CSV table of C-alpha atoms in Angstrom, one decimal:
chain,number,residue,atom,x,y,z
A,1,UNK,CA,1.1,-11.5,-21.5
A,2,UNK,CA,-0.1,-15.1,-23.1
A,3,UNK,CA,0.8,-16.8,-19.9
A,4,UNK,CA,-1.8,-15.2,-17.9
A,5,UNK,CA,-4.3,-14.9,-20.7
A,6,UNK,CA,-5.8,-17.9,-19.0
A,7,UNK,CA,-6.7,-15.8,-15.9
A,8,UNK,CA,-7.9,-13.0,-17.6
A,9,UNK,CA,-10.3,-15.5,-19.3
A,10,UNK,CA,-11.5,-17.0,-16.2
A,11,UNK,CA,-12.3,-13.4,-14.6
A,12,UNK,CA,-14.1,-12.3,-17.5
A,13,UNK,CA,-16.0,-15.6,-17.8
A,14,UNK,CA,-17.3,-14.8,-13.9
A,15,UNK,CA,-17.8,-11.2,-15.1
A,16,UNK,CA,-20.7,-12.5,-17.3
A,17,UNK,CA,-21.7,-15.2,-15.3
A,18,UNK,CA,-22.6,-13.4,-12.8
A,19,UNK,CA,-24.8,-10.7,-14.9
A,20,UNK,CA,-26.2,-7.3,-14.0
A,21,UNK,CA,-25.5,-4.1,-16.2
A,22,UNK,CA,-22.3,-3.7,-18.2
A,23,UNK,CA,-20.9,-1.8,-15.6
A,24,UNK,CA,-21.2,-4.4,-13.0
A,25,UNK,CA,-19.8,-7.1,-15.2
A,26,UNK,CA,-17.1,-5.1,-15.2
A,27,UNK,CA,-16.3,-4.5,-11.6
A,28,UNK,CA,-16.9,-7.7,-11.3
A,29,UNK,CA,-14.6,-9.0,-13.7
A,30,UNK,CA,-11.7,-6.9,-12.0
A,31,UNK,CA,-12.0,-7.9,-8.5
A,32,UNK,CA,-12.0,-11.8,-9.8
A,33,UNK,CA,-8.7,-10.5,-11.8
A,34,UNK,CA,-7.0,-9.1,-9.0
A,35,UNK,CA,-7.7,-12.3,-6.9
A,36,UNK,CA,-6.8,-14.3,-10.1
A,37,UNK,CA,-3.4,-13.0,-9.9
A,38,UNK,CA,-3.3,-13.2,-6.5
A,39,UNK,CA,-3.7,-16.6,-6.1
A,40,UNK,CA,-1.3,-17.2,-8.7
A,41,UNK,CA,1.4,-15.3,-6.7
A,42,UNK,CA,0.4,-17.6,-4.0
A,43,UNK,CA,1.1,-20.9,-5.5
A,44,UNK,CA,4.7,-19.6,-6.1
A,45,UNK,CA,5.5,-18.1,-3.2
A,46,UNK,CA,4.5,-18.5,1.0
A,47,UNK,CA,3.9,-16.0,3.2
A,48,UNK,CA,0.7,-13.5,2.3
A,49,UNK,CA,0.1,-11.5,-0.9
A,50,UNK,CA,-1.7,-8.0,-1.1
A,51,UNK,CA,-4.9,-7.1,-2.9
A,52,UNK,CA,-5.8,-3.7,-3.6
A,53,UNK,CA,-9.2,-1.7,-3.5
A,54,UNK,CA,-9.9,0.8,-6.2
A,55,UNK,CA,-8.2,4.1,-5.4
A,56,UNK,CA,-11.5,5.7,-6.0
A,57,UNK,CA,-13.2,4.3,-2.8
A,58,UNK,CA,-10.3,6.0,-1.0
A,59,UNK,CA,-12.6,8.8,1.0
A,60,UNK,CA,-15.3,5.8,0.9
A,61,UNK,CA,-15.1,4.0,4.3
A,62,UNK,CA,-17.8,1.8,3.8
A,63,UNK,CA,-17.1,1.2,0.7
A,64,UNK,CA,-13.3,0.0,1.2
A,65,UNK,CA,-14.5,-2.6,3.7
A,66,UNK,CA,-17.4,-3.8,1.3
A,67,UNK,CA,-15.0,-4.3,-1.3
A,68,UNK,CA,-12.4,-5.8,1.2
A,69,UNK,CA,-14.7,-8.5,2.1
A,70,UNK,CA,-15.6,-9.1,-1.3
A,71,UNK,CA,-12.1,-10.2,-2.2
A,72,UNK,CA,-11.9,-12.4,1.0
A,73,UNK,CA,-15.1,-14.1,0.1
A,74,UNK,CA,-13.4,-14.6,-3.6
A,75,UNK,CA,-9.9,-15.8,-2.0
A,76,UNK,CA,-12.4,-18.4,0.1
A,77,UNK,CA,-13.7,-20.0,-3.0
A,78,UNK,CA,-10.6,-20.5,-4.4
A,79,UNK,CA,-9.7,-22.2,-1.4
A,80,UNK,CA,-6.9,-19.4,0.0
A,81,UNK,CA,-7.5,-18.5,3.6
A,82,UNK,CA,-7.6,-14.6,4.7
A,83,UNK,CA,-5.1,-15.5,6.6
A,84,UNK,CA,-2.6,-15.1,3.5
A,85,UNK,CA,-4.0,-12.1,2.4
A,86,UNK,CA,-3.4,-8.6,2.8
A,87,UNK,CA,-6.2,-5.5,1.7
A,88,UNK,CA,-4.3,-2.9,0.4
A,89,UNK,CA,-6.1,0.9,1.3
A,90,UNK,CA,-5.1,4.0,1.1
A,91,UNK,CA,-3.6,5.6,4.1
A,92,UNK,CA,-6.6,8.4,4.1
A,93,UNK,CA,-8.3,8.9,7.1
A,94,UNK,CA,-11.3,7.0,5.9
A,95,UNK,CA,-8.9,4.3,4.4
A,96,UNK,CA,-7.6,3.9,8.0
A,97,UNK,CA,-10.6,3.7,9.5
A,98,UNK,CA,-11.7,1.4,7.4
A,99,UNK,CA,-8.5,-0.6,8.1
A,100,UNK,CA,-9.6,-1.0,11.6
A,101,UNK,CA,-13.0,-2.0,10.9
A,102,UNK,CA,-11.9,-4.9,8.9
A,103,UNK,CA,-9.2,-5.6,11.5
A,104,UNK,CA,-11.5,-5.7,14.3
A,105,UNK,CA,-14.7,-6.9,13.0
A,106,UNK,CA,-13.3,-9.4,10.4
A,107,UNK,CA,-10.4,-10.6,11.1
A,108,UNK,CA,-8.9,-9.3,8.2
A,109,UNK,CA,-4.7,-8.2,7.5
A,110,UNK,CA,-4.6,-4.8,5.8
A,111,UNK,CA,-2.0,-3.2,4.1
A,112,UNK,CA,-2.4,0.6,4.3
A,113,UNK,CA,-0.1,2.1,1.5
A,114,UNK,CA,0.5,5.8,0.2
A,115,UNK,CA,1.8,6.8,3.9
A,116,UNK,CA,3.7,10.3,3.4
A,117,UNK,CA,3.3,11.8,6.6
A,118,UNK,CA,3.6,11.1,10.5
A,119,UNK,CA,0.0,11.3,10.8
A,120,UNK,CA,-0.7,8.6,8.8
A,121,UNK,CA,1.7,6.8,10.3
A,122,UNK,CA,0.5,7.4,13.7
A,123,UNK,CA,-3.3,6.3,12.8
A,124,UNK,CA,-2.4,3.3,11.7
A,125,UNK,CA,-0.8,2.5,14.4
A,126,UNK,CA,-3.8,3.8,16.8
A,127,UNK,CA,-5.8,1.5,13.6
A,128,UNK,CA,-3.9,-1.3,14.9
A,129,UNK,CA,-3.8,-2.5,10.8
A,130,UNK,CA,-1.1,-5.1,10.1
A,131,UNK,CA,1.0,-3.8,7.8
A,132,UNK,CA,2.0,0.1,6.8
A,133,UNK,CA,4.1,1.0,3.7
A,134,UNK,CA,6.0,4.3,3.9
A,135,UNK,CA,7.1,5.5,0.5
A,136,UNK,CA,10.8,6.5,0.8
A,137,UNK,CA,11.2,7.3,-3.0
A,138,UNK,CA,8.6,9.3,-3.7
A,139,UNK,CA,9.0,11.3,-0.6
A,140,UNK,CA,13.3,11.4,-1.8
A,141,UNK,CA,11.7,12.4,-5.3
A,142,UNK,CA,9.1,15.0,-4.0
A,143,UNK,CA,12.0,16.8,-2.2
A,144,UNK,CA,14.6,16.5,-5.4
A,145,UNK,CA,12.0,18.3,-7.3
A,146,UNK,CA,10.9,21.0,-4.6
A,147,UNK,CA,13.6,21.8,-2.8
A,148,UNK,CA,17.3,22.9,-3.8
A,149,UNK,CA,18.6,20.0,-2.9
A,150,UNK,CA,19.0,17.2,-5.9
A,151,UNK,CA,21.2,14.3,-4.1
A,152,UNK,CA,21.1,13.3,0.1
A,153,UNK,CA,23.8,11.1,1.5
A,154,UNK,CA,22.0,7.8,2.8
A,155,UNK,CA,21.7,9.0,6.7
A,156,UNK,CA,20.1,12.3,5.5
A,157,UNK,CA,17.7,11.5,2.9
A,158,UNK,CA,14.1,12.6,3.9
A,159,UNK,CA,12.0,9.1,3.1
A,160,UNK,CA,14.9,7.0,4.7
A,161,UNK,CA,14.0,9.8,7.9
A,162,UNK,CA,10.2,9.7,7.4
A,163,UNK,CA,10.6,5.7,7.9
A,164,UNK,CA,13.1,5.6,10.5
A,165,UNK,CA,11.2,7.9,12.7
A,166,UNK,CA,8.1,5.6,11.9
A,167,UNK,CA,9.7,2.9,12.9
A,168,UNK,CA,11.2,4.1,16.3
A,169,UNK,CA,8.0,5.8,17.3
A,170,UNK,CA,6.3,2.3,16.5
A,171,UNK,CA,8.3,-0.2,18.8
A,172,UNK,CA,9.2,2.5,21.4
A,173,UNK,CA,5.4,2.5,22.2
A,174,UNK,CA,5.0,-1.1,21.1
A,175,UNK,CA,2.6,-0.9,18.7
A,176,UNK,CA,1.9,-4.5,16.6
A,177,UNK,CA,1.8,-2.8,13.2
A,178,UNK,CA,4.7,-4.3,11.1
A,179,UNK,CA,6.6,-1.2,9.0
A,180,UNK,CA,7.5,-1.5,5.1
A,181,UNK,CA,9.6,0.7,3.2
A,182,UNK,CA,9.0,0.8,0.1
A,183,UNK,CA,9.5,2.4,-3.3
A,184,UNK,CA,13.6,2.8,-3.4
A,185,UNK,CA,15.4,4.7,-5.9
A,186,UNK,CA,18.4,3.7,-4.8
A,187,UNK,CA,20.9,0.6,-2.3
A,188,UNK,CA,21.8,3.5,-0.1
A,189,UNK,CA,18.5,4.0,0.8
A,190,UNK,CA,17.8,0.3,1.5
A,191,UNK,CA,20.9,-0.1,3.5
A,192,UNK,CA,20.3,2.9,5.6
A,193,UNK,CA,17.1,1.0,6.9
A,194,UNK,CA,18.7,-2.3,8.1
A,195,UNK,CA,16.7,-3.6,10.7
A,196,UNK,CA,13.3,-2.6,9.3
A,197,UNK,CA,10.4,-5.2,9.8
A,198,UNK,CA,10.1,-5.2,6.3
A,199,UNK,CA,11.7,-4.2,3.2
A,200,UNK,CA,9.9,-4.1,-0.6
A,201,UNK,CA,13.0,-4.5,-2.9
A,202,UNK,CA,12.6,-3.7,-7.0
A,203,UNK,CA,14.6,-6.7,-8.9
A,204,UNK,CA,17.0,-4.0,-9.9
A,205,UNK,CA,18.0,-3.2,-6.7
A,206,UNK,CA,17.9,-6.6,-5.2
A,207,UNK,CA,20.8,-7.4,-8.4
A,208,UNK,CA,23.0,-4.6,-7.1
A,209,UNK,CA,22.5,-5.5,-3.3
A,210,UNK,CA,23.8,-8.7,-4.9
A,211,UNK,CA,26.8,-7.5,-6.3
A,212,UNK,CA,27.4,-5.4,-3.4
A,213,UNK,CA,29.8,-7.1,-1.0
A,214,UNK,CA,30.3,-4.5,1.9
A,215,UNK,CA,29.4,-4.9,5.1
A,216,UNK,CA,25.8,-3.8,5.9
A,217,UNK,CA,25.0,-2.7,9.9
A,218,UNK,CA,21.9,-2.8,11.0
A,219,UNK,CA,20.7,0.8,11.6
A,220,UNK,CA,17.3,0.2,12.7
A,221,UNK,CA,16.9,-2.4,16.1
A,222,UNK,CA,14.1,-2.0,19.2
A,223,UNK,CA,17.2,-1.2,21.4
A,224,UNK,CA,17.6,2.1,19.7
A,225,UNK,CA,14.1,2.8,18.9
A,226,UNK,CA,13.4,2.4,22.9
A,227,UNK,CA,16.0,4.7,23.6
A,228,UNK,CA,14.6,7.5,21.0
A,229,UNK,CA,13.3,11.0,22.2
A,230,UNK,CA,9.7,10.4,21.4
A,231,UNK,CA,6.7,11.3,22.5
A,232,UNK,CA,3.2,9.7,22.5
A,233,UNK,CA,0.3,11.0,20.1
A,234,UNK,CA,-3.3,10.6,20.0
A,235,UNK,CA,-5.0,11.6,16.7
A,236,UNK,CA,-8.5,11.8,16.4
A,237,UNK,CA,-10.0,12.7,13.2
A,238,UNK,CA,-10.0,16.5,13.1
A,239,UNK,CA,-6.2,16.4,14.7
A,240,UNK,CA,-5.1,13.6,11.9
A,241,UNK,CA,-6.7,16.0,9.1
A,242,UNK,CA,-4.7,19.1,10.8
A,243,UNK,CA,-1.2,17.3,11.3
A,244,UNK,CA,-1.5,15.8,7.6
A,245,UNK,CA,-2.3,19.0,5.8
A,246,UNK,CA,0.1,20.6,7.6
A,247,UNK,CA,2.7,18.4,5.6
A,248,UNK,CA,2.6,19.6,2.1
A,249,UNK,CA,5.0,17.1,0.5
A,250,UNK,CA,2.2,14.1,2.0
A,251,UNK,CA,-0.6,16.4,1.0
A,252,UNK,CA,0.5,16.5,-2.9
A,253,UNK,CA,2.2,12.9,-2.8
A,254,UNK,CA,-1.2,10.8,-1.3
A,255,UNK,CA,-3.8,12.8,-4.0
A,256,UNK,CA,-0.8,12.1,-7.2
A,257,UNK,CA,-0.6,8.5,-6.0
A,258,UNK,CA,-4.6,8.1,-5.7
A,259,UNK,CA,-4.9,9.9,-8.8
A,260,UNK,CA,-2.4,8.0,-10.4
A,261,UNK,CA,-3.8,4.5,-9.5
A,262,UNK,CA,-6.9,5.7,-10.0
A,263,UNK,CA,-6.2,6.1,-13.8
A,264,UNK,CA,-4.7,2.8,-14.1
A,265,UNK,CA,-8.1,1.4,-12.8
A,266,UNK,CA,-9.9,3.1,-15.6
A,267,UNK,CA,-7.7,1.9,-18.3
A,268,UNK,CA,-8.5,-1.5,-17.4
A,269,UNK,CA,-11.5,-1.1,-17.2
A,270,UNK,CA,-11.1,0.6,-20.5
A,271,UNK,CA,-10.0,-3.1,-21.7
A,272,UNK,CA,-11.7,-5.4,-19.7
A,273,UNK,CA,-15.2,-3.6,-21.6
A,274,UNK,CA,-13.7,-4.1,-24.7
A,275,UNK,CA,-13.5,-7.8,-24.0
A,276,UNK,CA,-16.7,-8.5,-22.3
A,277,UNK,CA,-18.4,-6.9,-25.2
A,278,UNK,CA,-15.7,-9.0,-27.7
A,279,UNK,CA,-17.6,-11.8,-26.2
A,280,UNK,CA,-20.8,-10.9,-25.9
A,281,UNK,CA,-20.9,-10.6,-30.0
A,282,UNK,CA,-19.2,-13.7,-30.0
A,283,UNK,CA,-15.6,-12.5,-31.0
C-alpha cells in the first residue's frame, strides 16, 4: 500500500544500516517493520498495540524472550513506552513460559494467542501473562468441519463454550490475566460473550452489531463466574503437554495456526530480500 511505503523504507534502511549477512539484514529489517507499524497504530489510537514474534520461535523459549526484548528496545527508541505494548506468543508451552519470564523479569505485557484448549488457558493464567486470546472461530470452524454438526445456536457453539468457561475459571479463582475472544465468524457469537474483558471485533461484524438494534444481556459477569462449579488446576509441564494433547481439535488448530503464520513470515521475507538486494544494486 503507497501510504506505508514510507515505513517499509525506513525498516529496510535500518536493515542495511545495521549490516551483518543478508540474512540478518533481513530479520532485521522485519522486526523494525513490525514496530514501524506498530507505532503507527499508536499515533491513531490509545490504549496498547500488539507485536508479534515469528511463529517459528514458538518451541524456542529463549528465543521468544530475546526477540521480545528486541522489539521493546526498538519501541524505546522510537520513544513508545513498553507500557503500550503487547508481545504476542504462541500459547505453547514454551511460548508460555516464556510469557512469564518476560512478565516477571521485564516488566513486559504479553499477549499469548492461538489458545485452543483449557490447558493453555490454565498456564497462562498460572503464567500470570496479561492478556490471552481464545479463538472462538476457528475452534466453531474446526468442529463444522469434523463433526456432524454444521450450524450451533449462540449458547451452544463450542468456541463461545471454550471462552466462557475460560473466563469463569479465571475470575472465580481471581486470576489477573485479562480474556480476549477473538476470531468471530459471526454477531451471535459476539453477543453470547457479553461481559467478556475483552472482545476483538472484524469491521464486518462491528457494521452489523451496528445495524443490530436488539437488546444485548450481558452473559458473562464475576457474579456468575464466582458462582460456577469449578475446580482449581495446577499444570506443570508434563500435565499441560498431557491435558493439551488430549484435545485433538487444540492439537491440530495451534500447529495449522503456527504453520500458517509461519508461512506468512517467509513470504515477507520472500519480499523484504528482494528489496534489500533492489537496493543494494542501486535499484
Amino acid at each position: 500500500m503507497p501510504a506505508y511505503q514510507h515505513l517499509l523504507d525506513d525498516a529496510i534502511k535500518y536493515g542495511v544500516t545495521k549490516g551483518g549477512s543478508v540474512e540478518e539484514q533481513i530479520d532485521n529489517t522485519m522486526d523494525k517493520l513490525f514496530v514501524n507499524f506498530g507505532v503507527e497504530i499508536l499515533k491513531k489510537l490509545p490504549g496498547r498495540v500488539s507485536t508479534e514474534v515469528d511463529a517459528r520461535l514458538s518451541y524456542d523459549k529463549e528465543g521468544m524472550v530475546a526477540k521480545g526484548l528486541k522489539f521493546i528496545d526498538l519501541y524505546k527508541e522510537a520513544g513508545i513506552s513498553k507500557e503500550r505494548v503487547l508481545i504476542k506468543l504462541s500459547s505453547t508451552w514454551e511460548g508460555i513460559q516464556a510469557g512469564k519470564e518476560l512478565e516477571e523479569k521485564h516488566g513486559v505485557h504479553c499477549n499469548m494467542t492461538l489458545m485452543f484448549s483449557f490447558a493453555q488457558a490454565v498456564a497462562c493464567a498460572e503464567a500470570k501473562v496479561t492478556l490471552a486470546s481464545a479463538f472462538v472461530g476457528r475452534i466453531f470452524d474446526w468442529y463444522r468441519e469434523n463433526t456432524d454438526r454444521k450450524s450451533f445456536e449462540p449458547h451452544e457453539d463450542p468456541g463461545v463454550l471454550s471462552v466462557t468457561k475460560i473466563y469463569n475459571y479465571y475470575k472465580k479463582f481471581d486470576y489477573s490475566t485479562v480474556v480476549m475472544g477473538a476470531s468471530f465468524r459471526n454477531t451471535g457469537q459476539v453477543k453470547a460473550l457479553a461481559g467478556c474483558d475483552l472482545l476483538t471485533i472484524s469491521p464486518a461484524l462491528l457494521s452489523e452489531l451496528s445495524q443490530d438494534h436488539s437488546t444485548v444481556k450481558e452473559t458473562l459477569t464475576v457474579e456468575k463466574a464466582k458462582a460456577c462449579d469449578l475446580e482449581k488446576v495446577h499444570l506443570d509441564e508434563k500435565a499441560f503437554r498431557w491435558e493439551h494433547n488430549e484435545d485433538r481439535m487444540a492439537v491440530e488448530k495451534l500447529s495449522d495456526g503456527i504453520r500458517k503464520f509461519a508461512a506468512d513470515a517467509m513470504k515477507l521475507e520472500t519480499m523484504i530480500k528482494e528489496k534489500i538486494l533492489n537496493v543494494k544494486n542501486g535499484k
